[in-house]
Amino acid sequence: AKAEKISFLQVSNFKALEGKGLTGTISKKEYVAGNLVLARELKIPLDQKIIDAFASRGKTPVFFGTKKGVLAYIAIADTLKDEAKETVSQLHALGVKVAMLTGDNRKTAEYIAHEAGIDRVIAEVLPKDKAEEIEKLQKEGYHVAMVGDGINDAPALATSDVGVAMGTGTDVAIESAGITLLGGRISKLPQAIRLARKTMSIIKQNLFWAFFYNIVGIPIA
């Protein structure tokens, strides 16, 4: 906007809607911008062809307009990190299933999951519901390690069996997690799991020999 020398209009009554979008008033008229969840709540009709076209290419569709209708569609895309595929592959080799927990549109999430080789997609989840989704996985019998970096991830990190925070993430996420991956590189996750497993193996060996020594040694003594 600055490059194009566009002058900004004054916004009043600005509200950020957690996990949905935002609203604000410009020249006494209310405008909204947000995701599909917000559009459904406000009963704003969307062009499904445009939404599907964005989502099928891994882009998150966002609408901008008023409560009466859409003025514009915006596509937001995350680029897959170079190490993502290799990390998922290494986790599979360790016998770990990988799930994606996201507030994104399902089709967008499925596209990214397919690119990375992720096993399971849990999409269109509001930030406040992430911890609940972790509990559902635990009830299915899984030991869950949650990887996150944002303020919204903190409850889910605390709920999981092992919370893993990215070193480049928020302080709240780091405080809520049991492990922090320094440098924010997800490729360190398989290394952390291997290290944890070796540590547990040594602990069990030490316990075995301690009990064995006492069981044999005490009667002899």
Tab-separated table of N, CA, C and O in Angstrom, residues 6-123:
chain	number	residue	atom	x	y	z
A	6	ILE	N	-1.069	4.454	-1.430
A	6	ILE	CA	-2.503	4.371	-1.121
A	6	ILE	C	-2.736	4.947	0.272
A	6	ILE	O	-2.076	4.535	1.231
A	7	SER	N	-3.646	5.865	0.386
A	7	SER	CA	-3.952	6.452	1.698
A	7	SER	C	-4.921	5.533	2.442
A	7	SER	O	-5.854	4.980	1.852
A	8	PHE	N	-4.681	5.363	3.745
A	8	PHE	CA	-5.501	4.464	4.557
A	8	PHE	C	-6.739	5.185	5.087
A	8	PHE	O	-6.670	6.358	5.471
A	9	LEU	N	-7.835	4.461	5.145
A	9	LEU	CA	-9.068	5.008	5.703
A	9	LEU	C	-9.101	4.745	7.207
A	9	LEU	O	-8.514	3.784	7.687
A	10	GLN	N	-9.792	5.599	7.923
A	10	GLN	CA	-9.886	5.468	9.378
A	10	GLN	C	-10.830	4.327	9.747
A	10	GLN	O	-11.966	4.278	9.269
A	11	VAL	N	-10.354	3.400	10.588
A	11	VAL	CA	-11.172	2.250	11.027
A	11	VAL	C	-11.557	2.432	12.490
A	11	VAL	O	-10.715	2.748	13.329
A	12	SER	N	-12.828	2.227	12.798
A	12	SER	CA	-13.293	2.277	14.183
A	12	SER	C	-14.005	0.971	14.529
A	12	SER	O	-14.315	0.169	13.634
A	13	ASN	N	-14.235	0.735	15.803
A	13	ASN	CA	-14.915	-0.492	16.277
A	13	ASN	C	-14.229	-1.759	15.771
A	13	ASN	O	-14.891	-2.733	15.422
A	14	PHE	N	-12.899	-1.721	15.720
A	14	PHE	CA	-12.160	-2.889	15.231
A	14	PHE	C	-12.263	-4.047	16.226
A	14	PHE	O	-12.092	-3.854	17.431
A	15	LYS	N	-12.538	-5.243	15.719
A	15	LYS	CA	-12.609	-6.433	16.573
A	15	LYS	C	-11.912	-7.600	15.876
A	15	LYS	O	-12.150	-7.848	14.691
A	16	ALA	N	-11.049	-8.288	16.612
A	16	ALA	CA	-10.419	-9.514	16.106
A	16	ALA	C	-11.223	-10.694	16.641
A	16	ALA	O	-11.409	-10.821	17.847
A	17	LEU	N	-11.726	-11.520	15.750
A	17	LEU	CA	-12.540	-12.686	16.127
A	17	LEU	C	-11.643	-13.915	16.109
A	17	LEU	O	-11.242	-14.367	15.031
A	18	GLU	N	-11.322	-14.439	17.270
A	18	GLU	CA	-10.341	-15.519	17.402
A	18	GLU	C	-10.652	-16.702	16.491
A	18	GLU	O	-11.721	-17.289	16.560
A	19	GLY	N	-9.700	-17.035	15.639
A	19	GLY	CA	-9.836	-18.189	14.759
A	19	GLY	C	-10.810	-18.003	13.617
A	19	GLY	O	-11.097	-18.952	12.878
A	20	LYS	N	-11.323	-16.775	13.429
A	20	LYS	CA	-12.345	-16.557	12.395
A	20	LYS	C	-12.001	-15.410	11.445
A	20	LYS	O	-12.134	-15.536	10.242
A	21	GLY	N	-11.596	-14.249	12.021
A	21	GLY	CA	-11.314	-13.101	11.172
A	21	GLY	C	-11.393	-11.815	11.946
A	21	GLY	O	-11.003	-11.764	13.113
A	22	LEU	N	-11.927	-10.783	11.301
A	22	LEU	CA	-12.006	-9.484	11.969
A	22	LEU	C	-13.147	-8.652	11.385
A	22	LEU	O	-13.632	-8.906	10.278
A	23	THR	N	-13.564	-7.643	12.154
A	23	THR	CA	-14.581	-6.696	11.691
A	23	THR	C	-14.133	-5.277	12.043
A	23	THR	O	-13.335	-5.078	12.959
A	24	GLY	N	-14.660	-4.313	11.313
A	24	GLY	CA	-14.350	-2.920	11.593
A	24	GLY	C	-15.286	-2.003	10.832
A	24	GLY	O	-15.894	-2.415	9.833
A	25	THR	N	-15.413	-0.781	11.296
A	25	THR	CA	-16.314	0.187	10.662
A	25	THR	C	-15.504	1.256	9.939
A	25	THR	O	-14.576	1.838	10.502
A	26	ILE	N	-15.850	1.478	8.668
A	26	ILE	CA	-15.211	2.514	7.846
A	26	ILE	C	-16.324	3.382	7.263
A	26	ILE	O	-17.238	2.863	6.603
A	27	SER	N	-16.257	4.672	7.525
A	27	SER	CA	-17.278	5.616	7.040
A	27	SER	C	-18.689	5.154	7.393
A	27	SER	O	-19.583	5.079	6.541
A	28	LYS	N	-18.837	4.766	8.659
A	28	LYS	CA	-20.139	4.352	9.222
A	28	LYS	C	-20.689	3.059	8.605
A	28	LYS	O	-21.862	2.743	8.755
A	29	LYS	N	-19.824	2.307	7.912
A	29	LYS	CA	-20.251	1.041	7.314
A	29	LYS	C	-19.381	-0.091	7.853
A	29	LYS	O	-18.153	0.039	7.872
A	30	GLU	N	-20.006	-1.186	8.293
A	30	GLU	CA	-19.246	-2.290	8.881
A	30	GLU	C	-18.735	-3.241	7.802
A	30	GLU	O	-19.489	-3.653	6.907
A	31	TYR	N	-17.450	-3.563	7.893
A	31	TYR	CA	-16.827	-4.504	6.968
A	31	TYR	C	-16.298	-5.713	7.738
A	31	TYR	O	-15.977	-5.608	8.923
A	32	VAL	N	-16.231	-6.844	7.048
A	32	VAL	CA	-15.727	-8.067	7.679
A	32	VAL	C	-14.714	-8.734	6.755
A	32	VAL	O	-14.786	-8.614	5.537
A	33	ALA	N	-13.751	-9.400	7.361
A	33	ALA	CA	-12.787	-10.211	6.614
A	33	ALA	C	-12.536	-11.460	7.431
A	33	ALA	O	-12.368	-11.386	8.649
A	34	GLY	N	-12.551	-12.615	6.767
A	34	GLY	CA	-12.350	-13.828	7.555
A	34	GLY	C	-12.408	-15.102	6.741
A	34	GLY	O	-12.403	-15.084	5.507
A	35	ASN	N	-12.462	-16.205	7.481
A	35	ASN	CA	-12.444	-17.523	6.841
A	35	ASN	C	-13.862	-18.061	6.606
A	35	ASN	O	-14.858	-17.358	6.832
A	36	LEU	N	-13.944	-19.317	6.192
A	36	LEU	CA	-15.235	-19.914	5.852
A	36	LEU	C	-16.132	-20.068	7.069
A	36	LEU	O	-17.358	-20.012	6.955
A	37	VAL	N	-15.521	-20.277	8.239
A	37	VAL	CA	-16.307	-20.411	9.475
A	37	VAL	C	-17.085	-19.120	9.736
A	37	VAL	O	-18.273	-19.148	10.056
A	38	LEU	N	-16.415	-17.984	9.570
A	38	LEU	CA	-17.067	-16.690	9.788
A	38	LEU	C	-18.160	-16.455	8.751
A	38	LEU	O	-19.239	-15.946	9.089
A	39	ALA	N	-17.887	-16.835	7.513
A	39	ALA	CA	-18.890	-16.662	6.451
A	39	ALA	C	-20.156	-17.464	6.761
A	39	ALA	O	-21.275	-16.972	6.560
A	40	ARG	N	-19.970	-18.696	7.264
A	40	ARG	CA	-21.136	-19.526	7.611
A	40	ARG	C	-21.910	-18.913	8.772
A	40	ARG	O	-23.140	-18.910	8.767
A	41	GLU	N	-21.190	-18.396	9.763
A	41	GLU	CA	-21.850	-17.781	10.922
A	41	GLU	C	-22.681	-16.574	10.522
A	41	GLU	O	-23.786	-16.368	11.030
A	42	LEU	N	-22.131	-15.762	9.610
A	42	LEU	CA	-22.822	-14.545	9.179
A	42	LEU	C	-23.782	-14.800	8.020
A	42	LEU	O	-24.439	-13.873	7.538
A	43	LYS	N	-23.808	-16.079	7.561
A	43	LYS	CA	-24.687	-16.488	6.448
A	43	LYS	C	-24.428	-15.668	5.181
A	43	LYS	O	-25.341	-15.240	4.479
A	44	ILE	N	-23.128	-15.459	4.918
A	44	ILE	CA	-22.717	-14.749	3.708
A	44	ILE	C	-22.477	-15.778	2.606
A	44	ILE	O	-21.648	-16.676	2.768
A	45	PRO	N	-23.188	-15.702	1.494
A	45	PRO	CA	-22.990	-16.680	0.416
A	45	PRO	C	-21.641	-16.470	-0.278
A	45	PRO	O	-21.280	-15.345	-0.613
A	46	LEU	N	-20.903	-17.560	-0.469
A	46	LEU	CA	-19.602	-17.501	-1.126
A	46	LEU	C	-19.649	-18.253	-2.449
A	46	LEU	O	-20.455	-19.171	-2.627
A	47	ASP	N	-18.766	-17.879	-3.352
A	47	ASP	CA	-18.644	-18.575	-4.636
A	47	ASP	C	-17.814	-19.838	-4.404
A	47	ASP	O	-16.591	-19.763	-4.258
A	48	GLN	N	-18.475	-20.984	-4.403
A	48	GLN	CA	-17.796	-22.237	-4.072
A	48	GLN	C	-16.709	-22.601	-5.077
A	48	GLN	O	-15.705	-23.227	-4.716
A	49	LYS	N	-16.875	-22.198	-6.327
A	49	LYS	CA	-15.861	-22.499	-7.347
A	49	LYS	C	-14.543	-21.794	-7.028
A	49	LYS	O	-13.468	-22.365	-7.173
A	50	ILE	N	-14.635	-20.544	-6.589
A	50	ILE	CA	-13.426	-19.782	-6.229
A	50	ILE	C	-12.771	-20.394	-5.001
A	50	ILE	O	-11.550	-20.578	-4.949
A	51	ILE	N	-13.610	-20.733	-3.999
A	51	ILE	CA	-13.104	-21.340	-2.757
A	51	ILE	C	-12.385	-22.654	-3.065
A	51	ILE	O	-11.275	-22.905	-2.596
A	52	ASP	N	-13.014	-23.509	-3.863
A	52	ASP	CA	-12.424	-24.815	-4.212
A	52	ASP	C	-11.146	-24.660	-5.025
A	52	ASP	O	-10.205	-25.430	-4.867
A	53	ALA	N	-11.122	-23.652	-5.902
A	53	ALA	CA	-9.932	-23.423	-6.735
A	53	ALA	C	-8.739	-23.045	-5.866
A	53	ALA	O	-7.621	-23.530	-6.079
A	54	PHE	N	-8.969	-22.195	-4.859
A	54	PHE	CA	-7.890	-21.825	-3.934
A	54	PHE	C	-7.445	-23.036	-3.119
A	54	PHE	O	-6.264	-23.338	-3.015
A	55	ALA	N	-8.436	-23.708	-2.503
A	55	ALA	CA	-8.152	-24.804	-1.576
A	55	ALA	C	-7.437	-25.962	-2.264
A	55	ALA	O	-6.554	-26.595	-1.675
A	56	SER	N	-7.822	-26.255	-3.507
A	56	SER	CA	-7.224	-27.384	-4.225
A	56	SER	C	-5.749	-27.160	-4.526
A	56	SER	O	-5.013	-28.089	-4.817
A	57	ARG	N	-5.300	-25.894	-4.444
A	57	ARG	CA	-3.879	-25.575	-4.679
A	57	ARG	C	-3.156	-25.286	-3.367
A	57	ARG	O	-2.072	-24.713	-3.359
A	58	GLY	N	-3.795	-25.640	-2.254
A	58	GLY	CA	-3.161	-25.482	-0.954
A	58	GLY	C	-3.189	-24.067	-0.419
A	58	GLY	O	-2.403	-23.715	0.461
A	59	LYS	N	-4.114	-23.249	-0.927
A	59	LYS	CA	-4.214	-21.861	-0.478
A	59	LYS	C	-5.440	-21.685	0.415
A	59	LYS	O	-6.487	-22.274	0.148
A	60	THR	N	-5.287	-20.885	1.463
A	60	THR	CA	-6.391	-20.639	2.389
A	60	THR	C	-7.265	-19.512	1.849
A	60	THR	O	-6.794	-18.389	1.669
A	61	PRO	N	-8.560	-19.795	1.597
A	61	PRO	CA	-9.437	-18.741	1.091
A	61	PRO	C	-9.928	-17.827	2.209
A	61	PRO	O	-10.339	-18.288	3.265
A	62	VAL	N	-9.859	-16.529	1.959
A	62	VAL	CA	-10.341	-15.518	2.903
A	62	VAL	C	-11.247	-14.564	2.119
A	62	VAL	O	-10.908	-14.173	1.007
A	63	PHE	N	-12.398	-14.226	2.690
A	63	PHE	CA	-13.287	-13.293	2.002
A	63	PHE	C	-13.197	-11.922	2.663
A	63	PHE	O	-12.889	-11.786	3.838
A	64	PHE	N	-13.498	-10.868	1.886
A	64	PHE	CA	-13.574	-9.508	2.408
A	64	PHE	C	-14.853	-8.881	1.874
A	64	PHE	O	-15.166	-8.994	0.688
A	65	GLY	N	-15.618	-8.263	2.765
A	65	GLY	CA	-16.853	-7.633	2.311
A	65	GLY	C	-17.665	-7.075	3.463
A	65	GLY	O	-17.129	-6.706	4.508
A	66	THR	N	-18.971	-7.028	3.261
A	66	THR	CA	-19.903	-6.592	4.308
A	66	THR	C	-20.763	-7.797	4.683
A	66	THR	O	-20.639	-8.867	4.080
A	67	LYS	N	-21.641	-7.615	5.649
A	67	LYS	CA	-22.518	-8.715	6.053
A	67	LYS	C	-23.556	-9.041	4.982
A	67	LYS	O	-24.246	-10.051	5.065
A	68	LYS	N	-23.643	-8.180	3.969
A	68	LYS	CA	-24.600	-8.403	2.878
A	68	LYS	C	-23.980	-9.180	1.719
A	68	LYS	O	-24.689	-9.804	0.934
A	69	GLY	N	-22.656	-9.117	1.583
A	69	GLY	CA	-22.048	-9.820	0.458
A	69	GLY	C	-20.542	-9.648	0.387
A	69	GLY	O	-19.945	-8.890	1.153
A	70	VAL	N	-19.928	-10.368	-0.540
A	70	VAL	CA	-18.467	-10.394	-0.697
A	70	VAL	C	-18.014	-9.325	-1.691
A	70	VAL	O	-18.606	-9.153	-2.748
A	71	LEU	N	-16.947	-8.616	-1.331
A	71	LEU	CA	-16.336	-7.633	-2.229
A	71	LEU	C	-15.082	-8.194	-2.894
A	71	LEU	O	-14.734	-7.811	-4.002
A	72	ALA	N	-14.397	-9.097	-2.183
A	72	ALA	CA	-13.157	-9.660	-2.734
A	72	ALA	C	-12.826	-10.989	-2.063
A	72	ALA	O	-13.222	-11.235	-0.921
A	73	TYR	N	-12.113	-11.834	-2.799
A	73	TYR	CA	-11.566	-13.079	-2.250
A	73	TYR	C	-10.048	-12.959	-2.220
A	73	TYR	O	-9.441	-12.432	-3.159
A	74	ILE	N	-9.465	-13.422	-1.143
A	74	ILE	CA	-8.010	-13.356	-0.980
A	74	ILE	C	-7.486	-14.762	-0.718
A	74	ILE	O	-8.083	-15.509	0.061
A	75	ALA	N	-6.396	-15.143	-1.377
A	75	ALA	CA	-5.781	-16.455	-1.157
A	75	ALA	C	-4.477	-16.282	-0.378
A	75	ALA	O	-3.618	-15.498	-0.776
A	76	ILE	N	-4.378	-16.978	0.746
A	76	ILE	CA	-3.158	-16.932	1.564
A	76	ILE	C	-2.525	-18.319	1.532
A	76	ILE	O	-3.201	-19.317	1.783
A	77	ALA	N	-1.247	-18.374	1.230
A	77	ALA	CA	-0.589	-19.680	1.103
A	77	ALA	C	0.661	-19.776	1.960
A	77	ALA	O	1.464	-18.842	2.010
A	78	ASP	N	0.800	-20.898	2.652
A	78	ASP	CA	2.033	-21.220	3.374
A	78	ASP	C	2.920	-22.034	2.438
A	78	ASP	O	2.415	-22.875	1.696
A	79	THR	N	4.198	-21.780	2.485
A	79	THR	CA	5.107	-22.621	1.702
A	79	THR	C	5.625	-23.740	2.591
A	79	THR	O	5.960	-23.509	3.754
A	80	LEU	N	5.650	-24.933	2.053
A	80	LEU	CA	6.120	-26.102	2.790
A	80	LEU	C	7.632	-25.984	3.003
A	80	LEU	O	8.378	-25.737	2.060
A	81	LYS	N	8.066	-26.141	4.247
A	81	LYS	CA	9.505	-26.064	4.536
A	81	LYS	C	10.237	-27.210	3.849
A	81	LYS	O	9.711	-28.319	3.733
A	82	ASP	N	11.452	-26.933	3.421
A	82	ASP	CA	12.245	-27.927	2.690
A	82	ASP	C	12.411	-29.215	3.483
A	82	ASP	O	12.441	-30.307	2.914
A	83	GLU	N	12.526	-29.082	4.826
A	83	GLU	CA	12.793	-30.250	5.654
A	83	GLU	C	11.542	-31.017	6.056
A	83	GLU	O	11.639	-32.072	6.672
A	84	ALA	N	10.355	-30.506	5.689
A	84	ALA	CA	9.099	-31.093	6.158
A	84	ALA	C	8.934	-32.554	5.718
A	84	ALA	O	8.646	-33.435	6.528
A	85	LYS	N	9.097	-32.810	4.425
A	85	LYS	CA	8.901	-34.168	3.895
A	85	LYS	C	9.863	-35.158	4.543
A	85	LYS	O	9.463	-36.258	4.939
A	86	GLU	N	11.136	-34.767	4.632
A	86	GLU	CA	12.156	-35.647	5.203
A	86	GLU	C	11.870	-35.925	6.673
A	86	GLU	O	12.045	-37.041	7.166
A	87	THR	N	11.396	-34.892	7.404
A	87	THR	CA	11.069	-35.054	8.827
A	87	THR	C	9.930	-36.042	9.007
A	87	THR	O	10.001	-36.935	9.861
A	88	VAL	N	8.879	-35.896	8.208
A	88	VAL	CA	7.733	-36.815	8.280
A	88	VAL	C	8.171	-38.238	7.944
A	88	VAL	O	7.775	-39.201	8.598
A	89	SER	N	9.036	-38.368	6.936
A	89	SER	CA	9.553	-39.677	6.541
A	89	SER	C	10.336	-40.326	7.684
A	89	SER	O	10.189	-41.531	7.953
A	90	GLN	N	11.161	-39.531	8.380
A	90	GLN	CA	11.939	-40.058	9.510
A	90	GLN	C	11.031	-40.463	10.677
A	90	GLN	O	11.290	-41.459	11.354
A	91	LEU	N	9.976	-39.692	10.905
A	91	LEU	CA	9.025	-40.022	11.970
A	91	LEU	C	8.317	-41.338	11.667
A	91	LEU	O	8.106	-42.167	12.550
A	92	HIS	N	7.958	-41.541	10.402
A	92	HIS	CA	7.338	-42.804	9.993
A	92	HIS	C	8.297	-43.976	10.233
A	92	HIS	O	7.884	-45.047	10.675
A	93	ALA	N	9.585	-43.749	9.943
A	93	ALA	CA	10.595	-44.800	10.151
A	93	ALA	C	10.723	-45.155	11.629
A	93	ALA	O	11.082	-46.283	11.977
A	94	LEU	N	10.402	-44.192	12.509
A	94	LEU	CA	10.441	-44.424	13.957
A	94	LEU	C	9.125	-45.018	14.478
A	94	LEU	O	8.973	-45.239	15.680
A	95	GLY	N	8.184	-45.250	13.554
A	95	GLY	CA	6.894	-45.827	13.947
A	95	GLY	C	5.911	-44.802	14.488
A	95	GLY	O	4.947	-45.148	15.177
A	96	VAL	N	6.151	-43.538	14.171
A	96	VAL	CA	5.291	-42.457	14.667
A	96	VAL	C	4.308	-42.033	13.583
A	96	VAL	O	4.696	-41.782	12.441
A	97	LYS	N	3.019	-41.946	13.927
A	97	LYS	CA	2.020	-41.427	13.002
A	97	LYS	C	1.992	-39.904	13.125
A	97	LYS	O	2.144	-39.363	14.213
A	98	VAL	N	1.787	-39.238	12.008
A	98	VAL	CA	1.829	-37.777	11.990
A	98	VAL	C	0.454	-37.212	11.628
A	98	VAL	O	-0.147	-37.618	10.630
A	99	ALA	N	-0.036	-36.295	12.451
A	99	ALA	CA	-1.323	-35.646	12.196
A	99	ALA	C	-1.117	-34.141	12.111
A	99	ALA	O	-0.222	-33.583	12.749
A	100	MET	N	-1.937	-33.486	11.312
A	100	MET	CA	-1.918	-32.031	11.220
A	100	MET	C	-3.168	-31.488	11.904
A	100	MET	O	-4.280	-31.897	11.594
A	101	LEU	N	-2.967	-30.569	12.841
A	101	LEU	CA	-4.062	-29.940	13.581
A	101	LEU	C	-4.062	-28.467	13.195
A	101	LEU	O	-3.128	-27.734	13.520
A	102	THR	N	-5.103	-28.022	12.481
A	102	THR	CA	-5.072	-26.670	11.916
A	102	THR	C	-6.460	-26.034	11.864
A	102	THR	O	-7.475	-26.735	11.822
A	103	GLY	N	-6.470	-24.729	11.846
A	103	GLY	CA	-7.722	-23.988	11.690
A	103	GLY	C	-8.053	-23.750	10.230
A	103	GLY	O	-9.107	-23.216	9.893
A	104	ASP	N	-7.165	-24.189	9.341
A	104	ASP	CA	-7.363	-23.974	7.906
A	104	ASP	C	-8.539	-24.770	7.347
A	104	ASP	O	-8.982	-25.756	7.916
A	105	ASN	N	-8.973	-24.339	6.170
A	105	ASN	CA	-9.973	-25.059	5.387
A	105	ASN	C	-9.501	-26.494	5.145
A	105	ASN	O	-8.322	-26.735	4.927
A	106	ARG	N	-10.434	-27.451	5.180
A	106	ARG	CA	-10.070	-28.873	5.080
A	106	ARG	C	-9.331	-29.191	3.777
A	106	ARG	O	-8.322	-29.886	3.785
A	107	LYS	N	-9.825	-28.692	2.665
A	107	LYS	CA	-9.192	-29.007	1.382
A	107	LYS	C	-7.766	-28.454	1.313
A	107	LYS	O	-6.860	-29.098	0.784
A	108	THR	N	-7.578	-27.254	1.860
A	108	THR	CA	-6.240	-26.649	1.900
A	108	THR	C	-5.308	-27.513	2.741
A	108	THR	O	-4.179	-27.812	2.341
A	109	ALA	N	-5.802	-27.909	3.917
A	109	ALA	CA	-4.997	-28.731	4.832
A	109	ALA	C	-4.662	-30.081	4.206
A	109	ALA	O	-3.534	-30.572	4.337
A	110	GLU	N	-5.625	-30.687	3.519
A	110	GLU	CA	-5.397	-31.991	2.890
A	110	GLU	C	-4.358	-31.895	1.776
A	110	GLU	O	-3.573	-32.818	1.572
A	111	TYR	N	-4.352	-30.788	1.067
A	111	TYR	CA	-3.357	-30.575	0.006
A	111	TYR	C	-1.954	-30.526	0.603
A	111	TYR	O	-1.040	-31.205	0.132
A	112	ILE	N	-1.784	-29.720	1.669
A	112	ILE	CA	-0.481	-29.588	2.325
A	112	ILE	C	-0.063	-30.926	2.940
A	112	ILE	O	1.102	-31.334	2.856
A	113	ALA	N	-1.021	-31.627	3.564
A	113	ALA	CA	-0.736	-32.924	4.195
A	113	ALA	C	-0.257	-33.935	3.155
A	113	ALA	O	0.675	-34.706	3.399
A	114	HIS	N	-0.896	-33.919	1.992
A	114	HIS	CA	-0.506	-34.827	0.913
A	114	HIS	C	0.915	-34.527	0.433
A	114	HIS	O	1.715	-35.442	0.203
A	115	GLU	N	1.237	-33.232	0.324
A	115	GLU	CA	2.574	-32.821	-0.109
A	115	GLU	C	3.652	-33.282	0.873
A	115	GLU	O	4.747	-33.668	0.467
A	116	ALA	N	3.319	-33.246	2.166
A	116	ALA	CA	4.314	-33.580	3.194
A	116	ALA	C	4.300	-35.060	3.582
A	116	ALA	O	5.212	-35.524	4.270
A	117	GLY	N	3.258	-35.796	3.174
A	117	GLY	CA	3.161	-37.210	3.535
A	117	GLY	C	2.544	-37.434	4.909
A	117	GLY	O	2.772	-38.470	5.545
A	118	ILE	N	1.759	-36.463	5.381
A	118	ILE	CA	1.123	-36.549	6.705
A	118	ILE	C	-0.060	-37.528	6.656
A	118	ILE	O	-0.808	-37.572	5.678
A	119	ASP	N	-0.219	-38.304	7.745
A	119	ASP	CA	-1.207	-39.388	7.764
A	119	ASP	C	-2.650	-38.929	7.988
A	119	ASP	O	-3.585	-39.491	7.438
A	120	ARG	N	-2.811	-37.932	8.826
A	120	ARG	CA	-4.168	-37.589	9.275
A	120	ARG	C	-4.324	-36.071	9.348
A	120	ARG	O	-3.411	-35.369	9.770
A	121	VAL	N	-5.506	-35.598	8.934
A	121	VAL	CA	-5.773	-34.157	8.950
A	121	VAL	C	-6.957	-33.861	9.862
A	121	VAL	O	-8.027	-34.461	9.733
A	122	ILE	N	-6.746	-32.947	10.803
A	122	ILE	CA	-7.823	-32.451	11.667
A	122	ILE	C	-7.899	-30.959	11.383
A	122	ILE	O	-7.074	-30.187	11.860
A	123	ALA	N	-8.874	-30.557	10.549
A	123	ALA	CA	-8.915	-29.189	10.034
A	123	ALA	C	-10.094	-28.393	10.592
A	123	ALA	O	-10.983	-28.935	11.255
